[in-house]
């Protein structure tokens, strides 16, 4: 996994199962999320980060959301 | 009825679930450091003989296509917490480790219950588990190991497993199994039919306990709560061996910092410290210090550890250092800190509580050694909101 760690803009869907990214913008390009493969929560102190492993094309993206501030980051990329 | 739920190749399964390109491939999860060993191998890798605890190079020799994945323990912890929450819907849960749990399902049908939660876990995480059912925890744990992966086995009667070797019983290692074999006890049938005095002479009182559980004479309970810790410790394996005292002190302070914070967070103080040292050639030993005055500050912990290491001559480069504190007593607020540093510790602890441990540190370890710490066997879930 190549580390990126860049702030990104994300469009979301909220439903009963939670919050899911639909697309995100990175390097001026809109990347459509085809499938959310995995999501998990990380706690650092009282800060809660929601991680998503998502697929677009043949590329796997690792997205992270700081739950309190709703800030999104592209953590890494593989593929 | 008690179920033992054991996640199959847990870390590797989570990685395969997270990254579809890893599915069906032989993978091994290992720490971020160069010298760590394989933590978990996927079932595809196990076919080649790749095992937990093996050096990465050895794994690659056995399976040249082996893909090494750097462990992400936060991801495994989070997944484990969610799995435990799923299990709680079916009974009283005792978290045994990050990938194992006991579930007391009362008089419900173990087949049906297992089917339900296996389906839930597979649907949510796309990973599998093996489940054992029995009248007590020992039998349930024994049963779960008999049908791996993704299996279910119910020990209805001890006679179901008479033919199994005695070494299959949890708590009977290779050495004990050898001792038992010398007395003619090789199978579980031999073990349960042996007289008490014979078992006691080989295994002590724990042997009697094991025997009673197997015979069904002793009941145990699933504990949904945690016992108070008996010790708190941290250790680090270094990327390169340490020899110079300044770098050794720095590593000691980093360990002391972690142990001190954990002690204060749990509201404990300690009166005993063990310093564990492993040399380059894996020779491992510990140095002990006892005192009547309890301690919980990293400066105190560091000073004790430093005095211990200064009391010996370091003969070889150090591969691993560990600090463990025990003889824990509940902290008394008035003497929790030496007054001069009280405000400082309170502020640091508050900041860490809000933002996480790594957000702040002492100047001495500002360029600290980043350590992707593996999950300890004593891991218990921390509530995530």
Short mmCIF file of C-alpha atoms in Angstrom, two decimals:
data_model
loop_
_atom_site.label_atom_id
_atom_site.label_comp_id
_atom_site.label_asym_id
_atom_site.label_seq_id
_atom_site.Cartn_x
_atom_site.Cartn_y
_atom_site.Cartn_z
CA UNK A 1 0.00 0.00 0.00
CA UNK A 2 1.45 3.33 -1.07
CA UNK A 3 1.03 5.96 1.62
CA UNK A 4 -0.72 9.15 0.46
CA UNK A 5 -2.18 10.92 3.54
CA UNK A 6 -3.92 13.77 1.71
CA UNK A 7 -7.09 15.60 2.67
CA UNK A 8 -9.89 14.87 0.21
CA UNK A 9 -13.45 15.89 -0.54
CA UNK A 10 -15.97 13.02 -0.32
CA UNK A 11 -19.63 12.56 -1.25
CA UNK A 12 -21.53 10.30 1.12
CA UNK A 13 -24.65 8.23 1.53
CA UNK A 14 -26.05 7.84 5.03
CA UNK A 15 -28.36 4.94 5.74
CA UNK A 16 -29.30 2.59 8.57
CA UNK A 17 -26.01 0.73 8.19
CA UNK A 18 -23.93 3.90 8.53
CA UNK A 19 -22.10 6.39 6.37
CA UNK A 20 -20.59 5.27 3.07
CA UNK A 21 -18.47 7.15 0.52
CA UNK A 22 -19.96 7.36 -3.00
CA UNK A 23 -17.18 9.28 -4.72
CA UNK A 24 -14.17 11.35 -3.75
CA UNK A 25 -11.99 13.92 -5.43
CA UNK A 26 -8.26 13.43 -5.63
CA UNK A 27 -5.78 15.26 -7.85
CA UNK A 28 -8.66 17.03 -9.58
CA UNK A 29 -10.29 13.77 -10.55
CA UNK A 30 -13.60 12.41 -9.32
CA UNK A 31 -13.20 8.77 -8.31
CA UNK A 32 -16.37 6.68 -8.07
CA UNK A 33 -16.50 4.15 -5.24
CA UNK A 34 -17.65 0.89 -6.75
CA UNK A 35 -17.55 -1.17 -3.60
CA UNK A 36 -16.79 -0.71 0.08
CA UNK A 37 -14.84 -3.83 0.97
CA UNK A 38 -14.23 -3.25 4.61
CA UNK A 39 -14.71 -0.65 7.27
CA UNK A 40 -13.34 -0.39 10.74
CA UNK A 41 -13.08 2.08 13.58
CA UNK A 42 -9.87 3.28 15.20
CA UNK A 43 -9.80 5.11 18.50
CA UNK A 44 -6.91 7.39 19.44
CA UNK A 45 -7.69 8.85 22.85
CA UNK A 46 -11.25 10.09 22.47
CA UNK A 47 -10.81 10.69 18.74
CA UNK A 48 -12.67 8.21 16.57
CA UNK A 49 -11.52 7.54 13.01
CA UNK A 50 -13.61 5.52 10.57
CA UNK A 51 -11.53 3.64 8.00
CA UNK A 52 -12.84 2.40 4.65
CA UNK A 53 -11.22 0.07 2.18
CA UNK A 54 -12.88 0.87 -1.16
CA UNK A 55 -12.48 -0.28 -4.73
CA UNK A 56 -12.60 1.81 -7.90
CA UNK A 57 -11.56 0.18 -11.15
CA UNK A 58 -8.77 -2.16 -10.13
CA UNK A 59 -7.44 0.20 -7.50
CA UNK A 60 -7.92 -0.20 -3.78
CA UNK A 61 -8.15 3.04 -1.80
CA UNK A 62 -7.88 3.42 1.94
CA UNK A 63 -10.04 6.34 3.14
CA UNK A 64 -10.19 7.69 6.69
CA UNK A 65 -12.76 9.96 8.26
CA UNK A 66 -12.31 11.84 11.53
CA UNK A 67 -15.78 11.35 12.93
CA UNK A 68 -16.03 14.49 15.05
CA UNK A 69 -14.82 16.96 12.41
CA UNK A 70 -15.96 14.96 9.38
CA UNK A 71 -12.56 15.46 7.78
CA UNK A 72 -11.64 12.91 5.11
CA UNK A 73 -8.20 11.72 4.11
CA UNK A 74 -6.87 9.42 1.43
CA UNK A 75 -4.56 7.31 3.57
CA UNK A 76 -3.16 4.98 0.93
CA UNK A 77 -3.58 3.40 -2.46
CA UNK A 78 -2.84 -0.04 -3.89
CA UNK A 79 -3.12 -1.39 -7.38
CA UNK B 1 -23.64 -25.10 27.14
CA UNK B 2 -20.45 -23.24 26.34
CA UNK B 3 -19.16 -22.41 22.86
CA UNK B 4 -15.58 -21.55 22.04
CA UNK B 5 -15.32 -19.32 18.98
CA UNK B 6 -11.93 -19.18 17.30
CA UNK B 7 -11.50 -16.93 14.26
CA UNK B 8 -9.67 -18.74 11.44
CA UNK B 9 -6.23 -17.25 10.66
CA UNK B 10 -7.74 -14.02 11.95
CA UNK B 11 -5.21 -11.34 10.94
CA UNK B 12 -4.67 -12.91 7.52
CA UNK B 13 -8.45 -13.31 6.98
CA UNK B 14 -9.03 -9.64 7.84
CA UNK B 15 -6.33 -8.61 5.35
CA UNK B 16 -7.87 -10.82 2.67
CA UNK B 17 -11.32 -9.40 3.41
CA UNK B 18 -9.95 -5.84 3.21
CA UNK B 19 -8.01 -6.30 0.01
CA UNK B 20 -9.68 -8.48 -2.65
CA UNK B 21 -6.41 -8.91 -4.55
CA UNK B 22 -5.09 -10.99 -1.62
CA UNK B 23 -7.96 -13.49 -1.64
CA UNK B 24 -6.98 -17.04 -2.40
CA UNK B 25 -3.27 -16.17 -2.20
CA UNK B 26 -0.72 -17.43 0.31
CA UNK B 27 -0.19 -14.43 2.58
CA UNK B 28 1.60 -13.87 5.86
CA UNK B 29 0.93 -11.02 8.25
CA UNK B 30 4.08 -9.69 9.92
CA UNK B 31 5.05 -6.68 12.00
CA UNK B 32 6.29 -3.46 10.43
CA UNK B 33 9.84 -3.99 11.62
CA UNK B 34 12.45 -5.76 9.57
CA UNK B 35 13.14 -8.44 12.15
CA UNK B 36 9.70 -9.43 13.24
CA UNK B 37 8.29 -12.86 12.62
CA UNK B 38 5.14 -14.08 10.89
CA UNK B 39 2.16 -13.34 13.13
CA UNK B 40 -0.43 -15.24 11.10
CA UNK B 41 -0.34 -17.15 7.84
CA UNK B 42 -3.39 -17.62 5.63
CA UNK B 43 -4.61 -21.19 5.09
CA UNK B 44 -3.24 -21.02 1.53
CA UNK B 45 0.22 -20.32 3.01
CA UNK B 46 -0.13 -22.98 5.71
CA UNK B 47 -0.36 -25.61 2.97
CA UNK B 48 3.29 -24.82 2.20
CA UNK B 49 4.27 -25.20 5.85
CA UNK B 50 4.31 -21.47 6.68
CA UNK B 51 3.56 -21.07 10.38
CA UNK B 52 3.09 -18.45 13.06
CA UNK B 53 6.37 -17.49 14.71
CA UNK B 54 8.46 -18.31 11.65
CA UNK B 55 11.02 -15.79 10.36
CA UNK B 56 9.90 -14.07 7.16
CA UNK B 57 12.90 -15.41 5.20
CA UNK B 58 12.04 -18.95 6.26
CA UNK B 59 8.43 -18.46 5.14
CA UNK B 60 9.61 -17.18 1.75
CA UNK B 61 11.88 -20.18 1.36
CA UNK B 62 8.97 -22.56 1.90
CA UNK B 63 6.61 -20.55 -0.27
CA UNK B 64 8.35 -18.22 -2.76
CA UNK B 65 4.98 -16.70 -3.77
CA UNK B 66 4.21 -15.76 -0.19
CA UNK B 67 2.93 -12.21 0.03
CA UNK B 68 3.99 -10.39 3.19
CA UNK B 69 1.41 -7.96 4.53
CA UNK B 70 2.30 -5.45 7.23
CA UNK B 71 0.06 -5.93 10.23
CA UNK B 72 -2.51 -3.28 11.07
CA UNK B 73 -3.40 -4.12 14.64
CA UNK B 74 -5.89 -1.26 14.95
CA UNK B 75 -7.90 -2.86 12.16
CA UNK B 76 -7.84 -6.26 13.87
CA UNK B 77 -8.82 -4.76 17.22
CA UNK B 78 -11.75 -2.90 15.67
CA UNK B 79 -12.90 -6.02 13.82
CA UNK B 80 -12.58 -8.08 16.99
CA UNK B 81 -14.69 -5.59 18.97
CA UNK B 82 -17.45 -5.81 16.37
CA UNK B 83 -17.32 -9.61 16.31
CA UNK B 84 -17.62 -9.71 20.11
CA UNK B 85 -20.66 -7.43 19.83
CA UNK B 86 -22.24 -9.89 17.35
CA UNK B 87 -21.56 -12.79 19.75
CA UNK B 88 -23.16 -10.88 22.63
CA UNK B 89 -26.50 -11.17 20.81
CA UNK B 90 -26.36 -14.93 21.42
CA UNK B 91 -25.20 -15.31 25.01
CA UNK B 92 -22.82 -14.23 27.75
CA UNK B 93 -19.40 -13.54 26.19
CA UNK B 94 -15.95 -13.86 27.71
CA UNK B 95 -13.29 -12.34 25.47
CA UNK B 96 -10.39 -14.78 25.67
CA UNK B 97 -8.07 -13.00 23.23
CA UNK B 98 -8.33 -10.81 20.15
CA UNK B 99 -9.55 -13.74 18.05
CA UNK B 100 -11.11 -16.09 20.60
CA UNK B 101 -14.15 -15.95 22.85
CA UNK B 102 -16.29 -18.19 25.03
CA UNK B 103 -20.06 -17.85 24.76
CA UNK B 104 -22.43 -19.28 27.34
CA UNK B 105 -25.60 -20.02 25.38
CA UNK B 106 -27.50 -21.66 28.25
CA UNK B 107 -29.84 -24.35 26.99
CA UNK B 108 -30.07 -23.09 23.40
CA UNK B 109 -29.21 -25.43 20.53
CA UNK B 110 -25.48 -25.02 19.79
CA UNK B 111 -25.90 -26.08 16.14
CA UNK B 112 -28.46 -23.40 15.39
CA UNK B 113 -26.75 -20.65 17.38
CA UNK B 114 -23.42 -21.37 15.69
CA UNK B 115 -25.05 -21.33 12.28
CA UNK B 116 -26.62 -17.93 13.03
CA UNK B 117 -23.56 -16.10 14.22
CA UNK B 118 -21.25 -17.69 11.64
CA UNK B 119 -23.61 -16.31 9.01
CA UNK B 120 -23.62 -12.87 10.68
CA UNK B 121 -19.82 -12.73 10.87
CA UNK B 122 -19.38 -13.93 7.30
CA UNK B 123 -21.93 -11.43 6.02
CA UNK B 124 -20.38 -8.49 7.88
CA UNK B 125 -16.67 -9.29 7.47
CA UNK B 126 -16.42 -12.11 4.94
CA UNK B 127 -14.32 -14.14 7.40
CA UNK B 128 -14.91 -17.52 9.02
CA UNK B 129 -14.54 -19.04 12.47
CA UNK B 130 -14.32 -22.48 14.01
CA UNK B 131 -16.60 -23.32 16.88
CA UNK B 132 -16.45 -25.93 19.61
CA UNK B 133 -19.25 -26.82 22.01
CA UNK B 134 -18.95 -28.50 25.38
CA UNK B 135 -20.13 -28.54 28.96
CA UNK B 136 -17.21 -26.41 30.08
CA UNK B 137 -14.60 -24.07 28.61
CA UNK B 138 -11.90 -26.72 28.43
CA UNK B 139 -14.07 -29.07 26.38
CA UNK B 140 -15.35 -26.25 24.16
CA UNK B 141 -11.79 -25.07 23.41
CA UNK B 142 -10.67 -28.60 22.71
CA UNK B 143 -13.63 -29.08 20.34
CA UNK B 144 -13.03 -25.90 18.31
CA UNK B 145 -9.54 -27.09 17.40
CA UNK B 146 -10.86 -30.33 15.96
CA UNK B 147 -12.68 -28.89 12.94
CA UNK B 148 -10.60 -26.09 11.47
CA UNK B 149 -11.21 -24.01 9.42
CA UNK B 150 -14.88 -22.96 9.40
CA UNK B 151 -15.98 -26.03 11.36
CA UNK B 152 -18.15 -27.01 14.29
CA UNK B 153 -17.65 -29.83 16.75
CA UNK B 154 -19.70 -30.69 19.81
CA UNK B 155 -18.20 -32.88 22.50
CA UNK B 156 -21.37 -34.42 23.90
CA UNK B 157 -19.52 -37.03 25.88
CA UNK B 158 -15.85 -37.39 26.72
CA UNK B 159 -15.93 -40.79 25.01
CA UNK B 160 -16.28 -38.89 21.67
CA UNK B 161 -12.64 -37.89 21.95
CA UNK B 162 -11.15 -40.89 23.76
CA UNK B 163 -8.76 -41.67 20.94
CA UNK B 164 -7.22 -38.20 20.71
CA UNK B 165 -3.64 -37.76 21.96
CA UNK B 166 -3.39 -36.22 25.40
CA UNK B 167 -1.39 -33.30 23.96
CA UNK B 168 -4.58 -31.96 22.36
CA UNK B 169 -5.85 -30.87 25.76
CA UNK B 170 -5.43 -27.16 26.40
CA UNK B 171 -2.71 -26.72 29.03
CA UNK B 172 -0.84 -29.92 28.21
CA UNK B 173 2.26 -28.97 26.29
CA UNK B 174 4.87 -31.15 24.63
CA UNK B 175 6.95 -31.54 27.79
CA UNK B 176 3.98 -32.58 29.96
CA UNK B 177 2.73 -34.90 27.22
CA UNK B 178 6.16 -36.59 27.22
CA UNK B 179 6.05 -36.99 31.02
CA UNK B 180 2.55 -38.45 30.82
CA UNK B 181 3.63 -40.83 28.05
CA UNK B 182 6.39 -42.17 30.32
CA UNK B 183 3.61 -43.15 32.76
CA UNK B 184 1.68 -44.85 29.98
CA UNK B 185 -0.81 -42.00 29.46
CA UNK B 186 -0.93 -41.18 25.77
CA UNK B 187 -4.60 -40.74 24.91
CA UNK B 188 -7.44 -38.78 26.47
CA UNK B 189 -8.98 -42.12 27.48
CA UNK B 190 -5.81 -43.00 29.42
CA UNK B 191 -5.86 -39.54 31.01
CA UNK B 192 -9.46 -39.62 32.27
CA UNK B 193 -9.09 -43.17 33.56
CA UNK B 194 -5.85 -42.43 35.43
CA UNK B 195 -6.00 -42.17 39.22
CA UNK B 196 -5.79 -38.70 40.78
CA UNK B 197 -2.49 -39.33 42.58
CA UNK B 198 -0.78 -40.27 39.32
CA UNK B 199 -1.93 -37.11 37.54
CA UNK B 200 -1.08 -34.97 40.57
CA UNK B 201 2.43 -36.37 40.74
CA UNK B 202 3.04 -35.40 37.10
CA UNK B 203 1.05 -32.18 36.68
CA UNK B 204 0.34 -30.94 40.19
CA UNK B 205 -2.98 -29.44 41.20
CA UNK B 206 -3.63 -28.11 37.66
CA UNK B 207 -3.66 -31.67 36.43
CA UNK B 208 -6.42 -32.55 38.91
CA UNK B 209 -8.42 -29.54 37.73
CA UNK B 210 -8.02 -30.57 34.09
CA UNK B 211 -9.03 -34.13 34.94
CA UNK B 212 -12.16 -32.96 36.79
CA UNK B 213 -13.19 -30.75 33.87
CA UNK B 214 -12.75 -33.59 31.40
CA UNK B 215 -14.73 -35.98 33.57
CA UNK B 216 -17.44 -33.35 33.97
CA UNK B 217 -17.03 -33.23 37.77
CA UNK B 218 -16.21 -29.51 37.77
CA UNK B 219 -18.21 -26.61 36.35
CA UNK B 220 -16.81 -23.28 35.25
CA UNK B 221 -18.40 -20.06 34.18
CA UNK B 222 -18.05 -17.64 31.34
CA UNK B 223 -16.87 -14.34 32.83
CA UNK B 224 -18.21 -11.33 30.98
CA UNK B 225 -15.96 -9.02 33.00
CA UNK B 226 -12.23 -8.59 33.26
CA UNK B 227 -10.15 -9.67 36.20
CA UNK B 228 -7.96 -7.00 37.71
CA UNK B 229 -4.56 -7.06 36.01
CA UNK B 230 -1.74 -8.68 37.97
CA UNK B 231 0.96 -6.96 35.99
CA UNK B 232 1.40 -4.32 33.29
CA UNK B 233 4.23 -4.51 30.82
CA UNK B 234 5.61 -3.46 27.48
CA UNK B 235 8.46 -4.71 25.36
CA UNK B 236 10.16 -3.70 22.12
CA UNK B 237 12.18 -5.63 19.56
CA UNK B 238 14.51 -3.23 17.80
CA UNK B 239 15.20 -2.95 14.06
CA UNK B 240 18.90 -2.96 14.87
CA UNK B 241 20.62 -4.14 18.03
CA UNK B 242 21.36 -1.53 20.69
CA UNK B 243 24.70 -1.34 22.45
CA UNK B 244 25.35 2.29 23.40
CA UNK B 245 24.02 3.31 26.77
CA UNK B 246 22.35 6.50 25.48
CA UNK B 247 20.17 4.62 23.00
CA UNK B 248 19.42 1.95 25.59
CA UNK B 249 18.32 4.65 28.08
CA UNK B 250 16.13 6.24 25.43
CA UNK B 251 14.42 2.92 24.72
CA UNK B 252 13.99 2.34 28.46
CA UNK B 253 12.37 5.72 28.91
CA UNK B 254 10.00 5.02 26.05
CA UNK B 255 8.96 1.75 27.70
CA UNK B 256 8.67 3.45 31.10
CA UNK B 257 6.45 6.11 29.57
CA UNK B 258 4.01 3.55 28.22
CA UNK B 259 3.96 1.46 31.39
CA UNK B 260 3.55 4.56 33.59
CA UNK B 261 0.65 5.87 31.53
CA UNK B 262 -1.10 2.49 31.61
CA UNK B 263 -0.61 2.21 35.37
CA UNK B 264 -2.15 5.64 35.98
CA UNK B 265 -4.98 5.02 33.53
CA UNK B 266 -5.91 1.87 35.44
CA UNK B 267 -5.43 3.75 38.76
CA UNK B 268 -2.71 1.43 39.98
CA UNK B 269 0.71 1.77 41.47
CA UNK B 270 3.34 -0.94 41.44
CA UNK B 271 5.95 -2.19 43.88
CA UNK B 272 7.87 -4.61 41.70
CA UNK B 273 9.65 -4.11 38.40
CA UNK B 274 11.16 -6.67 36.03
CA UNK B 275 13.49 -5.59 33.29
CA UNK B 276 13.65 -8.11 30.45
CA UNK B 277 16.75 -8.12 28.26
CA UNK B 278 17.29 -10.20 25.15
CA UNK B 279 20.71 -10.23 23.53
CA UNK B 280 21.41 -10.47 19.82
CA UNK B 281 21.86 -14.26 20.19
CA UNK B 282 18.36 -14.57 21.77
CA UNK B 283 19.78 -15.22 25.26
CA UNK B 284 17.06 -13.71 27.47
CA UNK B 285 17.12 -12.87 31.16
CA UNK B 286 15.41 -10.54 33.59
CA UNK B 287 16.51 -8.28 36.41
CA UNK B 288 14.15 -7.68 39.33
CA UNK B 289 13.59 -4.80 41.73
CA UNK B 290 11.21 -4.75 44.71
CA UNK B 291 10.40 -1.79 46.94
CA UNK B 292 7.82 -0.95 49.56
CA UNK B 293 7.10 2.49 48.19
CA UNK B 294 4.69 2.15 45.27
CA UNK B 295 5.40 3.98 42.01
CA UNK B 296 3.52 5.01 38.86
CA UNK B 297 5.53 7.83 37.26
CA UNK B 298 7.67 7.18 34.19
CA UNK B 299 10.63 8.99 35.80
CA UNK B 300 10.51 6.58 38.74
CA UNK B 301 10.07 3.55 36.47
CA UNK B 302 12.90 4.74 34.24
CA UNK B 303 15.24 5.35 37.19
CA UNK B 304 14.64 1.84 38.55
CA UNK B 305 15.12 0.26 35.11
CA UNK B 306 18.25 2.35 34.46
CA UNK B 307 19.75 1.37 37.85
CA UNK B 308 19.05 -2.27 37.03
CA UNK B 309 20.72 -2.14 33.63
CA UNK B 310 23.64 -0.15 35.05
CA UNK B 311 24.14 -2.86 37.66
CA UNK B 312 25.24 -5.36 35.01
CA UNK B 313 27.74 -5.35 32.24
CA UNK B 314 26.08 -5.43 28.85
CA UNK B 315 27.95 -8.25 27.17
CA UNK B 316 26.29 -8.28 23.79
CA UNK B 317 24.12 -5.99 21.65
CA UNK B 318 20.50 -5.91 22.82
CA UNK B 319 17.72 -7.12 20.56
CA UNK B 320 14.76 -6.67 22.90
CA UNK B 321 13.99 -4.73 26.06
CA UNK B 322 10.88 -5.06 28.20
CA UNK B 323 9.58 -3.54 31.42
CA UNK B 324 6.91 -5.27 33.46
CA UNK B 325 5.56 -3.98 36.75
CA UNK B 326 3.64 -6.08 39.26
CA UNK B 327 2.53 -6.23 42.93
CA UNK B 328 -0.09 -3.71 41.87
CA UNK B 329 -1.98 -1.72 44.48
CA UNK B 330 -4.82 0.74 43.94
CA UNK B 331 -3.39 4.22 43.70
CA UNK B 332 -3.90 6.61 46.57
CA UNK B 333 -4.64 9.98 45.09
CA UNK B 334 -2.53 11.97 47.58
CA UNK B 335 0.64 10.13 46.74
CA UNK B 336 -0.10 9.32 43.15
CA UNK B 337 2.54 11.78 42.01
CA UNK B 338 5.49 13.42 43.61
CA UNK B 339 4.10 16.94 44.12
CA UNK B 340 6.53 18.76 41.91
CA UNK B 341 5.47 16.88 38.79
CA UNK B 342 1.81 16.40 39.62
CA UNK B 343 0.44 19.12 37.32
CA UNK B 344 2.68 18.01 34.49
CA UNK B 345 1.52 14.37 34.66
CA UNK B 346 -2.12 15.33 34.97
CA UNK B 347 -1.85 17.55 31.89
CA UNK B 348 -0.05 14.89 29.86
CA UNK B 349 -2.56 12.20 30.85
CA UNK B 350 -5.48 14.46 29.97
CA UNK B 351 -4.03 15.28 26.55
CA UNK B 352 -3.39 11.60 25.88
CA UNK B 353 -6.87 10.65 27.00
CA UNK B 354 -8.33 13.05 24.47
CA UNK B 355 -5.93 12.68 21.54
CA UNK B 356 -4.21 9.33 22.00
CA UNK B 357 -0.91 8.22 23.52
CA UNK B 358 1.41 9.31 20.72
CA UNK B 359 0.24 12.93 20.58
CA UNK B 360 2.65 14.05 23.32
CA UNK B 361 5.92 12.81 24.69
CA UNK B 362 8.93 13.79 26.77
CA UNK B 363 11.86 15.61 25.21
CA UNK B 364 14.20 12.70 25.90
CA UNK B 365 12.25 10.46 23.49
CA UNK B 366 11.07 13.05 20.99
CA UNK B 367 12.61 11.15 18.08
CA UNK B 368 11.24 7.97 19.51
CA UNK B 369 11.45 4.58 18.03
CA UNK B 370 8.15 3.96 16.28
CA UNK B 371 6.88 0.59 17.25
CA UNK B 372 3.97 -1.17 15.63
CA UNK B 373 3.11 -3.05 18.75
CA UNK B 374 1.55 -6.47 18.30
CA UNK B 375 -1.56 -7.38 20.20
CA UNK B 376 -0.73 -8.94 23.51
CA UNK B 377 -2.46 -12.16 24.59
CA UNK B 378 -3.98 -10.14 27.42
CA UNK B 379 -5.76 -7.86 24.95
CA UNK B 380 -9.29 -6.94 25.89
CA UNK B 381 -11.63 -4.73 23.87
CA UNK B 382 -11.87 -1.05 24.60
CA UNK B 383 -15.35 0.30 24.00
CA UNK B 384 -15.63 2.17 20.70
CA UNK B 385 -18.58 4.55 20.47
#
